[in-house]
CSV table of C-alpha atoms and ligand atoms in Angstrom, one decimal:
chain,number,residue,atom,x,y,z
K,20,MET,CA,0.0,-0.5,0.3
K,21,THR,CA,1.6,3.2,-0.7
K,22,GLU,CA,2.9,6.0,2.1
K,23,LEU,CA,1.4,9.2,3.5
K,24,ARG,CA,3.1,11.5,2.6
K,25,LEU,CA,6.1,12.6,4.8
K,26,PRO,CA,5.8,16.4,6.1
K,27,GLY,CA,7.7,19.3,4.4
K,28,GLU,CA,11.0,20.6,6.1
K,29,THR,CA,8.9,24.2,6.6
K,30,ARG,CA,5.9,25.8,5.7
K,31,LYS,CA,4.3,28.8,6.1
K,32,LEU,CA,2.5,30.4,9.2
K,33,GLY,CA,-1.1,30.5,7.0
K,34,ASN,CA,-0.7,33.7,4.9
K,35,SER,CA,1.6,35.5,6.7
K,36,ASN,CA,5.5,35.5,6.2
K,37,LEU,CA,6.7,33.9,8.5
K,38,VAL,CA,7.9,30.1,8.2
K,39,ILE,CA,8.1,27.3,10.9
K,40,ALA,CA,9.2,23.9,11.2
K,41,PRO,CA,6.7,20.7,11.2
K,42,LEU,CA,7.7,19.8,15.1
K,43,ALA,CA,7.0,23.3,17.7
K,44,TRP,CA,7.6,23.0,21.4
K,45,GLY,CA,5.9,24.2,24.4
K,46,MET,CA,6.8,25.6,27.8
K,47,TRP,CA,3.3,24.8,29.4
K,48,ARG,CA,5.9,22.6,32.2
K,49,PHE,CA,8.7,25.4,31.6
K,50,ALA,CA,9.1,26.9,34.6
K,51,ASP,CA,7.8,23.9,36.7
K,52,ASN,CA,10.3,23.5,39.5
K,53,ASN,CA,11.5,26.6,40.0
K,54,ARG,CA,14.1,26.1,36.4
K,55,SER,CA,17.5,28.0,36.6
K,56,VAL,CA,17.7,30.0,33.9
K,57,SER,CA,21.0,28.1,32.4
K,58,ASP,CA,19.0,25.4,32.5
K,59,ALA,CA,16.2,26.9,30.4
K,60,ALA,CA,18.6,28.2,27.9
K,61,ARG,CA,19.8,24.5,27.4
K,62,LEU,CA,16.2,23.5,26.5
K,63,VAL,CA,15.3,26.5,24.9
K,64,HIS,CA,18.4,25.5,21.9
K,65,THR,CA,17.6,21.7,22.4
K,66,ALA,CA,14.8,22.3,20.5
K,67,LEU,CA,16.0,25.3,18.2
K,68,ASP,CA,19.5,22.9,17.6
K,69,ALA,CA,16.4,19.3,16.9
K,70,GLY,CA,15.4,21.8,14.1
K,71,ILE,CA,12.2,23.3,15.9
K,72,THR,CA,11.5,27.3,15.6
K,73,LEU,CA,7.8,27.9,16.7
K,74,LEU,CA,8.2,28.2,20.4
K,75,ASP,CA,4.9,28.3,22.1
K,76,THR,CA,4.5,30.3,25.1
K,77,ALA,CA,1.8,32.0,27.6
K,78,ASP,CA,1.2,34.4,29.3
K,79,ILE,CA,-1.0,32.3,32.6
K,80,TYR,CA,2.0,29.2,31.7
K,81,GLY,CA,3.7,29.6,35.5
K,82,PHE,CA,0.1,29.7,37.5
K,83,ASP,CA,-1.1,27.3,40.3
K,84,GLY,CA,-3.6,28.2,41.3
K,85,LYS,CA,-2.5,30.8,43.5
K,86,GLY,CA,0.7,32.8,41.8
K,87,GLY,CA,3.5,32.3,39.2
K,88,PHE,CA,0.9,34.7,36.3
K,89,GLY,CA,3.7,35.5,33.9
K,90,ASP,CA,6.8,32.8,34.6
K,91,ALA,CA,7.0,31.3,31.9
K,92,GLU,CA,7.2,34.4,29.4
K,93,THR,CA,9.9,35.8,32.5
K,94,LEU,CA,12.1,32.9,32.3
K,95,LEU,CA,12.5,32.7,28.6
K,96,GLY,CA,12.6,36.6,28.6
K,97,LYS,CA,15.5,36.4,30.3
K,98,VAL,CA,17.0,33.2,28.4
K,99,LEU,CA,16.8,36.0,25.7
K,100,ALA,CA,18.4,38.7,27.6
K,101,GLU,CA,21.5,36.9,27.9
K,102,GLU,CA,21.4,35.3,24.6
K,103,PRO,CA,19.9,37.6,22.3
K,104,ALA,CA,21.0,35.6,19.3
K,105,LEU,CA,18.9,33.3,20.1
K,106,ARG,CA,15.6,35.6,19.2
K,107,ARG,CA,16.3,35.6,15.7
K,108,ARG,CA,16.6,31.9,16.0
K,109,MET,CA,13.2,31.2,17.0
K,110,VAL,CA,9.4,31.9,16.1
K,111,LEU,CA,7.6,33.1,19.0
K,112,ALA,CA,4.7,32.4,20.1
K,113,THR,CA,2.8,32.8,23.1
K,114,LYS,CA,-0.8,33.8,24.3
K,115,GLY,CA,-3.4,35.5,26.2
K,116,GLY,CA,-6.9,36.3,27.8
K,117,ILE,CA,-6.9,34.3,30.5
K,118,ARG,CA,-7.2,36.2,33.6
K,119,PRO,CA,-6.7,34.1,37.2
K,120,PRO,CA,-8.6,34.1,39.1
K,121,LEU,CA,-11.0,35.4,36.4
K,122,PRO,CA,-11.7,32.4,34.0
K,123,TYR,CA,-11.8,35.0,30.6
K,124,ASP,CA,-10.9,38.6,29.8
K,125,GLN,CA,-10.5,39.6,26.1
K,126,SER,CA,-12.1,43.1,26.3
K,127,PRO,CA,-10.2,45.6,25.2
K,128,LYS,CA,-8.1,47.2,27.9
K,129,TYR,CA,-7.3,44.5,29.5
K,130,LEU,CA,-5.9,42.5,26.2
K,131,ALA,CA,-4.4,45.6,24.9
K,132,GLU,CA,-2.3,45.6,28.2
K,133,ALA,CA,-2.0,42.0,28.2
K,134,ILE,CA,0.2,42.0,25.1
K,135,ASP,CA,2.6,44.9,26.2
K,136,ALA,CA,2.9,43.0,29.6
K,137,SER,CA,3.7,40.2,27.4
K,138,LEU,CA,6.1,41.7,25.6
K,139,GLN,CA,8.4,43.0,28.7
K,140,ARG,CA,8.5,39.9,30.2
K,141,LEU,CA,9.6,38.4,26.7
K,142,GLN,CA,12.0,41.6,27.0
K,143,VAL,CA,11.3,41.4,23.0
K,144,GLU,CA,10.0,44.0,20.6
K,145,THR,CA,7.6,42.1,18.7
K,146,ILE,CA,6.2,38.5,19.6
K,147,ASP,CA,5.7,36.6,16.3
K,148,LEU,CA,2.5,34.6,16.7
K,149,TYR,CA,0.1,35.9,19.2
K,150,GLN,CA,-2.3,33.8,20.2
K,151,ILE,CA,-6.2,34.3,22.1
K,152,HIS,CA,-6.0,31.1,24.6
K,153,ARG,CA,-9.3,30.6,25.2
K,154,PRO,CA,-12.5,32.4,23.9
K,155,ASP,CA,-14.4,35.0,26.5
K,156,ILE,CA,-17.6,34.9,25.1
K,157,LEU,CA,-18.2,37.7,26.8
K,158,SER,CA,-16.0,39.5,24.5
K,159,HIS,CA,-17.4,41.1,21.4
K,160,PRO,CA,-14.9,39.6,18.4
K,161,GLN,CA,-15.0,42.7,15.9
K,162,GLU,CA,-13.2,44.8,20.1
K,163,VAL,CA,-11.3,41.9,19.6
K,164,ALA,CA,-10.4,42.1,16.6
K,165,GLN,CA,-10.2,45.4,16.2
K,166,VAL,CA,-7.7,45.3,19.5
K,167,LEU,CA,-5.4,42.4,17.7
K,168,ASP,CA,-5.1,44.6,14.0
K,169,GLY,CA,-4.4,47.3,16.6
K,170,ALA,CA,-1.3,44.7,17.8
K,171,ILE,CA,-0.2,44.5,14.6
K,172,ALA,CA,-0.1,47.6,13.1
K,173,ALA,CA,2.1,49.1,15.9
K,174,GLY,CA,4.4,46.4,15.7
K,175,LYS,CA,3.9,44.8,18.6
K,176,ILE,CA,2.9,41.1,17.0
K,177,ARG,CA,3.2,39.7,14.0
K,178,ALA,CA,0.7,37.1,12.9
K,179,ILE,CA,-2.4,36.3,14.8
K,180,GLY,CA,-3.9,32.3,16.1
K,181,VAL,CA,-6.5,31.5,18.5
K,182,SER,CA,-6.3,28.3,20.5
K,183,ASN,CA,-9.9,26.3,22.3
K,184,PHE,CA,-12.2,28.2,20.2
K,185,THR,CA,-15.0,26.2,18.1
K,186,THR,CA,-15.4,26.7,14.1
K,187,ALA,CA,-18.1,29.2,14.5
K,188,GLN,CA,-16.1,31.9,16.9
K,189,ILE,CA,-13.1,31.5,14.1
K,190,GLU,CA,-15.1,32.1,12.1
K,191,ALA,CA,-16.6,35.3,14.0
K,192,LEU,CA,-13.2,36.6,14.3
K,193,SER,CA,-12.3,35.9,11.5
K,194,HIS,CA,-14.9,37.4,9.7
K,195,PHE,CA,-13.5,41.1,11.9
K,196,LEU,CA,-10.3,40.8,11.9
K,197,THR,CA,-8.1,42.7,8.6
K,198,ALA,CA,-5.6,40.9,9.2
K,199,PRO,CA,-5.9,37.0,8.2
K,200,LEU,CA,-5.7,34.4,11.6
K,201,VAL,CA,-2.9,32.1,10.6
K,202,SER,CA,-3.2,29.4,12.9
K,203,THR,CA,-5.6,27.6,15.6
K,204,GLN,CA,-4.6,25.0,18.8
K,205,PRO,CA,-6.8,22.7,19.7
K,206,GLU,CA,-5.6,19.6,22.0
K,207,ILE,CA,-5.1,17.0,19.2
K,208,SER,CA,-3.0,13.1,19.6
K,209,PRO,CA,-3.5,10.1,19.3
K,210,LEU,CA,-6.6,9.7,22.5
K,211,ARG,CA,-8.3,13.4,21.4
K,212,ILE,CA,-9.6,12.8,17.9
K,213,ASP,CA,-12.4,14.8,17.5
K,214,CYS,CA,-11.4,17.7,15.5
K,215,PHE,CA,-10.5,14.8,12.8
K,216,GLU,CA,-14.6,14.6,12.7
K,217,ASN,CA,-15.7,17.8,14.0
K,218,GLY,CA,-14.6,20.1,11.5
K,219,GLU,CA,-12.0,21.5,13.2
K,220,LEU,CA,-9.1,20.6,10.9
K,221,ASP,CA,-11.4,21.4,7.4
K,222,GLN,CA,-12.2,24.4,8.6
K,223,ALA,CA,-8.2,25.1,9.2
K,224,MET,CA,-7.8,23.9,5.1
K,225,ARG,CA,-10.0,25.7,3.9
K,226,MET,CA,-9.0,28.6,6.1
K,227,ASN,CA,-5.3,28.1,5.6
K,228,LEU,CA,-4.6,27.5,9.3
K,229,VAL,CA,-2.0,26.0,11.4
K,230,PRO,CA,-3.3,23.8,13.3
K,231,LEU,CA,-0.5,23.1,16.5
K,232,ALA,CA,-1.9,19.9,18.1
K,233,TRP,CA,-1.1,20.7,22.2
K,234,SER,CA,-0.8,17.7,24.4
K,235,PRO,CA,0.4,15.8,21.6
K,236,LEU,CA,1.1,12.6,24.1
K,237,GLY,CA,-1.7,13.2,26.0
K,238,GLY,CA,0.0,14.9,28.4
K,239,GLY,CA,1.7,11.8,28.5
K,240,GLN,CA,-1.1,9.5,29.3
K,241,LEU,CA,0.4,8.0,25.7
K,242,VAL,CA,3.4,7.2,27.8
K,243,ASN,CA,1.8,6.1,30.5
K,244,PRO,CA,-1.7,4.3,29.5
K,245,GLU,CA,-4.1,3.2,31.9
K,246,THR,CA,-7.0,2.4,30.4
K,247,GLU,CA,-8.5,-0.2,27.9
K,248,ARG,CA,-9.0,2.5,25.5
K,249,GLU,CA,-5.6,4.5,26.3
K,250,LEU,CA,-3.5,0.3,26.2
K,251,ALA,CA,-5.2,-0.5,22.5
K,252,VAL,CA,-4.4,2.9,21.5
K,253,ALA,CA,-0.4,2.7,22.5
K,254,THR,CA,-0.4,-0.8,21.0
K,255,ALA,CA,-1.8,0.3,17.3
K,256,LEU,CA,1.1,2.8,17.6
K,257,ASP,CA,3.6,0.6,19.2
K,258,ARG,CA,2.8,-1.8,16.1
K,259,ILE,CA,4.5,1.0,14.0
K,260,ALA,CA,7.0,2.5,16.4
K,261,GLU,CA,8.6,-0.9,16.3
K,262,THR,CA,8.9,-2.0,12.5
K,263,GLN,CA,10.6,1.4,11.9
K,264,GLY,CA,12.6,1.3,15.0
K,265,LYS,CA,11.1,4.3,16.8
K,266,SER,CA,9.9,5.2,19.8
K,267,ARG,CA,5.7,5.7,20.7
K,268,SER,CA,6.2,9.2,21.2
K,269,VAL,CA,7.7,10.1,17.7
K,270,ALA,CA,4.9,7.2,16.2
K,271,ALA,CA,2.1,8.9,17.8
K,272,TYR,CA,4.1,12.8,16.5
K,273,SER,CA,4.3,11.4,13.5
K,274,TRP,CA,0.6,9.8,13.2
K,275,LEU,CA,-0.3,13.6,13.6
K,276,MET,CA,2.2,15.2,11.1
K,277,ALA,CA,0.9,12.9,8.1
K,278,HIS,CA,-2.9,14.7,8.5
K,279,PRO,CA,-3.2,16.3,5.5
K,280,ALA,CA,-3.4,20.3,7.6
K,281,GLY,CA,0.0,19.7,8.3
K,282,ILE,CA,-1.1,19.5,12.2
K,283,VAL,CA,2.2,20.8,13.8
K,284,PRO,CA,2.8,19.2,16.9
K,285,ILE,CA,3.7,20.8,19.7
K,286,ILE,CA,6.1,18.8,22.5
K,287,GLY,CA,5.2,19.1,25.6
K,288,SER,CA,8.7,17.4,27.4
K,289,GLN,CA,11.2,19.0,29.6
K,290,THR,CA,13.6,16.7,29.4
K,291,PRO,CA,16.1,17.5,26.4
K,292,GLU,CA,17.0,14.2,24.9
K,293,ARG,CA,13.1,13.8,24.3
K,294,ILE,CA,12.6,16.9,22.9
K,295,ALA,CA,15.8,16.3,20.8
K,296,GLU,CA,14.4,12.8,20.3
K,297,GLY,CA,10.8,14.1,18.6
K,298,ALA,CA,12.7,14.8,15.3
K,299,GLU,CA,13.0,11.4,13.7
K,300,ALA,CA,9.2,12.0,14.0
K,301,LEU,CA,10.1,13.4,10.2
K,302,THR,CA,11.4,9.9,8.8
K,303,MET,CA,8.4,8.2,10.0
K,304,ARG,CA,6.1,6.7,6.9
K,305,TRP,CA,2.7,5.3,7.3
K,306,THR,CA,0.2,3.8,5.3
K,307,ARG,CA,-3.7,4.3,5.4
K,308,GLN,CA,-3.9,0.7,6.9
K,309,GLU,CA,-1.9,1.4,9.7
K,310,TRP,CA,-2.7,5.4,10.4
K,311,TYR,CA,-6.6,4.5,10.4
K,312,ALA,CA,-5.6,1.2,12.1
K,313,VAL,CA,-4.8,3.8,15.3
K,314,LEU,CA,-7.5,5.8,14.8
K,315,VAL,CA,-9.9,2.8,14.8
K,316,ALA,CA,-7.9,2.1,18.3
K,317,ALA,CA,-8.9,5.0,19.7
K,318,ARG,CA,-12.5,5.2,18.3
K,319,GLU,CA,-13.1,2.1,19.9
K,320,GLU,CA,-15.2,1.1,17.2
K,321,GLY,CA,-14.6,-0.4,13.7
K,322,LEU,CA,-14.9,2.4,10.4
K,323,PRO,CA,-18.8,3.0,9.1
L,30,NAP,P1,2.5,16.0,25.9
L,30,NAP,O1,3.3,16.2,25.3
L,30,NAP,O2,1.0,15.4,25.4
L,30,NAP,O3,2.9,15.9,27.3
L,30,NAP,C1,3.9,15.8,27.7
L,30,NAP,C2,4.5,15.6,29.0
L,30,NAP,O4,4.8,13.8,28.4
L,30,NAP,C3,6.0,16.0,29.7
L,30,NAP,O5,5.0,16.0,31.7
L,30,NAP,C4,6.4,15.0,29.7
L,30,NAP,O6,7.6,14.5,31.0
L,30,NAP,C5,5.5,13.5,29.5
L,30,NAP,N1,6.6,12.5,29.1
L,30,NAP,C6,6.8,11.4,29.6
L,30,NAP,N2,7.4,10.7,28.1
L,30,NAP,C7,7.4,11.2,27.1
L,30,NAP,C8,8.1,11.0,26.6
L,30,NAP,N3,8.5,9.9,25.6
L,30,NAP,N4,8.5,12.1,25.5
L,30,NAP,C9,8.1,13.1,25.2
L,30,NAP,N5,7.2,13.6,26.9
L,30,NAP,C10,7.1,12.5,27.5
L,30,NAP,O7,2.5,17.8,26.0
L,30,NAP,P2,1.5,18.8,27.1
L,30,NAP,O8,2.8,19.4,27.5
L,30,NAP,O9,0.4,18.3,27.7
L,30,NAP,O10,1.3,20.4,25.9
L,30,NAP,C11,2.8,20.4,25.2
L,30,NAP,C12,2.7,22.7,24.4
L,30,NAP,O11,0.7,22.1,24.2
L,30,NAP,C13,2.7,22.7,26.0
L,30,NAP,O12,3.8,22.9,26.5
L,30,NAP,C14,1.8,24.2,25.3
L,30,NAP,O13,2.8,25.0,24.9
L,30,NAP,C15,0.6,23.3,24.7
L,30,NAP,N6,-0.5,23.6,26.1
L,30,NAP,C16,-1.5,24.4,25.7
L,30,NAP,C17,-2.7,24.4,25.9
L,30,NAP,C18,-3.3,25.2,25.4
L,30,NAP,O14,-4.7,25.4,25.8
L,30,NAP,N7,-3.6,25.6,24.4
L,30,NAP,C19,-3.2,23.8,26.9
L,30,NAP,C20,-2.3,22.7,27.0
L,30,NAP,C21,-0.7,22.4,26.5
L,30,NAP,P3,8.6,14.9,31.1
L,30,NAP,O15,9.1,16.9,30.6
L,30,NAP,O16,9.5,15.0,31.7
L,30,NAP,O17,9.3,14.5,29.5
């Protein structure tokens, strides 16, 4: 059976001028355990040396329920201040719009201030990709669009993305934006397959949005499967991984990358060896039969 295409070495971030590699690295867990600036720098180097270009953070990363808001951005800012040349090697992505203890806030004043605060913490003049982290259903998309377009006009951000938006919310925000949306960031993994059939990836392809997959290993659950379903998905991935001499996590990344929407998995590991290993996903091959076998395991029922 013919094999599915390999992901290209690079791809454009939607209709922007930004070019990214087919794998990204995420910093949700970056500020955990009081990581030192030198350890943080080592992780950034590891990701960039592995060929990863898009680094994904958020203003809320580091928040532990009580404090720590902004800590992941601040840590990356310190790394960049110590080694400014790193900035040119990365496509810097962050997010805002979640405001603890209030859940979500994208009112114009707050959102504009959140962008400025991220720039300050990151110690950069421009954010390449600014994403709305989760939709605030109390903000009108026209007002959100005005703030985001204004930030582009002011040179504060280069491109706009969303995360955890429904297809209708993406359509509404896009309608009011002057700059095109370039990315969407839903949870996608072999354990989280909703977007394959709920229209999200179809919309991404139609609108030329890069789907950035958060928690591509199910937050690590795929590596330590517990339920019957998780075990079945892990077994289906292992079957292919073993024949190609790869690990299960590499197989999971490449399974996502084989989708025609050009899914970009965001590696969440903060272990240098595991980040570097991710690059092996670029050379894994899938037949349709093998790909669908993983989907069927995740669906827990055969195809109709
Ligand atoms: P993940 O890749 O699904 O899970 C990573 C976790 O799995 C880490 O704790 C890692 O531990 C663990 N792990 C265990 N064995 C591993 C192995 N062999 N290889 C790789 N990892 C292994 O991703 P995630 O951290 O949940 O999320 C990834 C990124 O998605 C985040 O950093 C963030 O950028 C983004 N995200 C976005 C949202 C959103 O709402 N937009 C939500 C969640 C996450 P070690 O670190 O010890 O290796």
